[in-house]
Coordinates of N, CA, C and O in Angstrom, one line a residue:
X155 N 0.9 -1.1 0.0 CA -0.2 0.0 0.0 C 0.9 1.3 0.0 O 1.8 1.3 0.8
X156 N 0.7 2.1 -0.9 CA 1.5 3.4 -1.1 C 1.1 4.3 0.1 O 0.0 4.2 0.5
X157 N 2.1 5.0 0.6 CA 1.9 5.9 1.8 C 1.9 7.3 1.2 O 2.9 8.0 0.9
X158 N 0.7 7.8 0.8 CA 0.4 9.2 0.0 C -0.1 10.1 0.9 O -0.2 11.3 0.6
X159 N -0.7 9.8 2.1 CA -1.4 10.7 2.9 C -0.7 11.1 4.1 O 0.0 10.2 4.7
X160 N -0.8 12.3 4.7 CA -0.4 12.6 6.1 C -1.4 12.8 6.8 O -2.5 13.6 6.4
X161 N -1.5 12.2 8.0 CA -2.6 12.4 9.0 C -2.0 13.2 10.2 O -1.1 12.8 10.9
X162 N -2.6 14.5 10.4 CA -2.2 15.1 11.7 C -3.3 15.1 12.7 O -4.4 15.4 12.4
X163 N -2.8 15.0 13.9 CA -3.7 15.0 15.0 C -3.2 15.8 16.3 O -1.9 15.7 16.6
X164 N -4.3 16.3 16.8 CA -3.8 17.0 18.2 C -4.1 16.0 19.3 O -5.0 15.5 19.3
X165 N -3.1 16.0 20.3 CA -3.4 15.3 21.6 C -2.5 15.7 22.6 O -1.6 16.7 22.5
X166 N -2.8 15.3 23.8 CA -2.2 15.8 25.0 C -0.6 15.6 24.9 O -0.3 14.4 24.6
X167 N 0.3 16.4 25.5 CA 1.7 16.0 25.4 C 2.1 14.8 26.1 O 2.9 14.0 25.7
X168 N 1.4 14.6 27.3 CA 1.5 13.4 28.0 C 1.2 12.0 27.3 O 2.1 11.1 27.3
X169 N 0.1 12.2 26.8 CA -0.5 10.9 25.9 C 0.8 10.6 24.6 O 1.0 9.5 24.4
X170 N 1.1 11.6 24.0 CA 2.1 11.3 23.1 C 3.4 10.8 23.6 O 3.9 9.9 23.0
X171 N 3.8 11.4 24.7 CA 5.1 10.8 25.1 C 5.0 9.5 25.7 O 5.9 8.6 25.5
X172 N 3.8 9.1 26.3 CA 3.7 7.8 26.8 C 3.6 6.8 25.6 O 4.1 5.7 25.6
X173 N 2.8 7.2 24.6 CA 2.8 6.5 23.3 C 4.0 6.2 22.6 O 4.4 5.1 22.2
X174 N 4.7 7.2 22.4 CA 6.2 7.2 21.8 C 7.1 6.3 22.5 O 7.7 5.5 21.9
X175 N 7.0 6.5 23.9 CA 7.8 5.6 24.8 C 7.4 4.0 24.6 O 8.5 3.2 24.4
X176 N 6.1 3.7 24.5 CA 5.8 2.4 24.3 C 6.1 1.9 23.0 O 6.7 0.6 22.9
X177 N 5.9 2.7 21.9 CA 6.3 2.3 20.6 C 8.0 2.1 20.6 O 8.4 1.0 20.0
X178 N 8.6 3.0 21.3 CA 10.1 2.7 21.1 C 10.6 1.5 21.9 O 11.4 0.9 21.6
X179 N 9.8 1.3 23.2 CA 10.1 0.1 23.9 C 9.8 -1.3 23.1 O 10.5 -2.3 23.3
X180 N 9.0 -1.2 22.1 CA 8.8 -2.4 21.1 C 9.8 -2.4 19.9 O 9.6 -3.2 19.1
X181 N 10.4 -1.2 19.8 CA 11.2 -1.2 18.6 C 10.3 -1.1 17.3 O 10.8 -1.6 16.3
X182 N 9.1 -0.3 17.4 CA 8.4 -0.3 16.3 C 8.1 1.2 15.9 O 7.8 2.1 17.0
X183 N 7.8 1.7 14.7 CA 7.7 3.0 14.3 C 6.1 3.3 14.9 O 5.2 2.5 14.7
X184 N 6.1 4.5 15.4 CA 4.7 4.9 15.8 C 3.7 4.8 14.7 O 2.4 4.5 14.9
X185 N 4.0 5.2 13.6 CA 3.1 5.2 12.3 C 2.6 4.0 12.0 O 1.5 3.5 11.8
X186 N 3.4 2.9 12.3 CA 3.1 1.5 12.1 C 1.9 1.2 13.0 O 1.0 0.3 12.8
X187 N 2.2 1.5 14.3 CA 1.2 1.1 15.5 C -0.1 1.8 15.2 O -1.2 1.2 15.2
X188 N 0.0 3.1 14.6 CA -1.3 3.7 14.3 C -2.0 3.3 13.3 O -3.3 3.2 13.3
X189 N -1.3 2.8 12.3 CA -2.1 2.1 11.1 C -2.8 0.9 11.6 O -3.9 0.6 11.2
X190 N -2.0 0.1 12.6 CA -2.7 -1.1 13.1 C -4.1 -0.8 13.8 O -5.0 -1.4 13.8
X191 N -3.9 0.3 14.6 CA -5.1 0.7 15.5 C -6.1 1.2 14.5 O -7.2 0.9 14.9
X192 N -5.8 1.9 13.3 CA -7.0 2.5 12.6 C -7.6 1.3 11.7 O -8.8 1.2 11.7
X193 N -6.8 0.2 11.4 CA -7.4 -0.9 10.9 C -8.1 -1.6 11.8 O -9.3 -2.1 11.3
X194 N -7.8 -1.7 12.9 CA -8.6 -2.5 13.7 C -9.9 -1.8 14.2 O -10.9 -2.4 14.4
X195 N -9.8 -0.5 14.1 CA -11.2 0.3 14.5 C -12.0 0.2 13.2 O -13.4 -0.1 13.4
X196 N -11.5 0.3 12.2 CA -12.4 0.1 11.0 C -13.0 -1.3 10.9 O -14.4 -1.4 10.7
X197 N -12.3 -2.3 11.2 CA -12.9 -3.8 11.1 C -14.0 -3.8 12.3 O -15.0 -4.2 12.2
X198 N -13.6 -3.3 13.5 CA -14.7 -3.2 14.6 C -15.9 -2.6 14.3 O -16.9 -3.0 14.4
X199 N -15.8 -1.5 13.6 CA -17.0 -0.5 13.2 C -17.8 -1.5 12.2 O -18.9 -1.4 12.2
X200 N -17.2 -2.0 11.1 CA -17.9 -2.9 10.1 C -18.5 -4.0 10.7 O -19.7 -4.3 10.4
X201 N -17.9 -4.7 11.7 CA -18.5 -5.7 12.3 C -19.8 -5.2 13.2 O -20.8 -6.0 13.0
X202 N -19.6 -4.2 13.8 CA -20.6 -3.7 14.6 C -22.0 -3.3 13.7 O -23.0 -3.6 13.9
X203 N -21.6 -2.7 12.6 CA -22.7 -2.4 11.7 C -23.3 -3.6 11.0 O -24.5 -3.6 11.0
X204 N -22.6 -4.5 10.7 CA -23.2 -5.8 10.2 C -24.1 -6.4 11.3 O -25.2 -6.9 10.9
X205 N -23.5 -6.5 12.6 CA -24.4 -7.0 13.6 C -25.7 -6.3 13.9 O -26.8 -6.7 14.0
X206 N -25.6 -4.9 13.8 CA -26.7 -4.1 13.9 C -27.9 -4.2 12.7 O -29.1 -4.2 12.9
X207 N -27.3 -4.5 11.5 CA -28.2 -4.7 10.5 C -28.7 -6.1 10.2 O -29.6 -6.3 9.5
X208 N -28.1 -7.0 10.9 CA -28.5 -8.4 10.8 C -29.9 -8.5 10.9 O -30.8 -9.1 10.1
X209 N -30.7 -8.2 12.1 CA -32.0 -8.2 12.3 C -32.9 -7.6 11.2 O -33.9 -8.1 10.9
X210 N -32.6 -6.5 10.8 CA -33.2 -5.8 9.8 C -33.3 -6.6 8.5 O -34.4 -6.8 7.9
X211 N -32.2 -7.3 8.2 CA -32.2 -8.1 6.8 C -33.0 -9.3 7.2 O -33.6 -9.8 6.0
X212 N -32.7 -9.8 8.2 CA -33.7 -11.1 8.4 C -35.2 -10.8 8.3 O -35.9 -11.4 7.6
X213 N -35.7 -9.6 8.7 CA -37.1 -9.2 8.6 C -37.3 -8.9 7.2 O -38.5 -9.4 6.7
X214 N -36.5 -8.2 6.6 CA -36.8 -7.9 5.1 C -36.8 -9.0 4.2 O -37.4 -9.2 3.3
X215 N -35.9 -10.1 4.5 CA -35.8 -11.2 3.8 C -37.2 -12.2 4.0 O -37.6 -12.8 3.1
X216 N -37.8 -12.0 5.3 CA -39.0 -12.8 5.4 C -40.3 -12.1 5.1 O -41.3 -12.8 5.1
X217 N -40.2 -10.8 4.9 CA -41.3 -10.1 4.6 C -42.2 -10.7 3.4 O -43.4 -10.7 3.5
X218 N -41.5 -10.9 2.2 CA -42.3 -11.2 1.1 C -43.4 -12.6 1.3 O -44.3 -12.8 0.9
X219 N -42.6 -13.5 2.1 CA -43.4 -14.7 2.3 C -44.5 -14.5 3.4 O -45.6 -15.1 3.2
X220 N -44.3 -13.6 4.3 CA -45.4 -13.2 5.3 C -46.5 -12.5 4.3 O -47.7 -12.6 4.8
X221 N -46.2 -11.7 3.6 CA -47.2 -10.8 2.9 C -48.0 -11.8 1.8 O -49.1 -11.5 1.6
X222 N -47.4 -13.0 1.2 CA -48.1 -13.7 0.4 C -48.7 -14.9 1.3 O -49.3 -15.6 0.6
X223 N -48.7 -14.8 2.6 CA -49.3 -15.7 3.4 C -48.7 -17.0 3.4 O -49.4 -18.0 3.7
X224 N -47.3 -17.1 3.2 CA -46.7 -18.4 3.0 C -45.8 -18.6 4.3 O -45.3 -19.5 4.6
X225 N -45.7 -17.4 5.1 CA -44.8 -17.5 6.4 C -45.7 -18.0 7.4 O -46.9 -18.3 7.4
X226 N -44.9 -18.4 8.6 CA -45.6 -18.9 9.7 C -46.0 -17.9 10.5 O -45.5 -16.9 10.8
X227 N -47.2 -18.0 10.9 CA -48.0 -17.3 11.9 C -48.3 -17.9 13.2 O -48.3 -19.0 13.3
X228 N -48.1 -17.1 14.3 CA -48.5 -17.5 15.5 C -49.9 -17.9 15.7 O -50.7 -17.3 15.1
X229 N -50.1 -18.9 16.5 CA -51.5 -19.3 16.7 C -52.1 -20.3 15.6 O -53.2 -20.8 15.6
X230 N -51.6 -20.2 14.3 CA -52.1 -21.1 13.4 C -51.4 -22.4 13.4 O -50.2 -22.6 13.7
X231 N -52.0 -23.6 12.9 CA -51.5 -24.8 12.9 C -51.7 -25.5 11.5 O -52.6 -25.2 10.9

């Protein structure tokens, strides 16, 4: 993946210092860790969206059969 964008963010000096110290302690570039964190966040949000949308899709998938009276109804045998 080409690195063509620059991401600038404001944060507390103490947070930056602690983060940079941890990254240095692992002998890893801070930018590499930030990319991993961003990818993880994106994956987490996508999974949450899929989970939130699942019941709606199930309802929409079953609606045509219910409207055509082919679906199962409570109380009917």
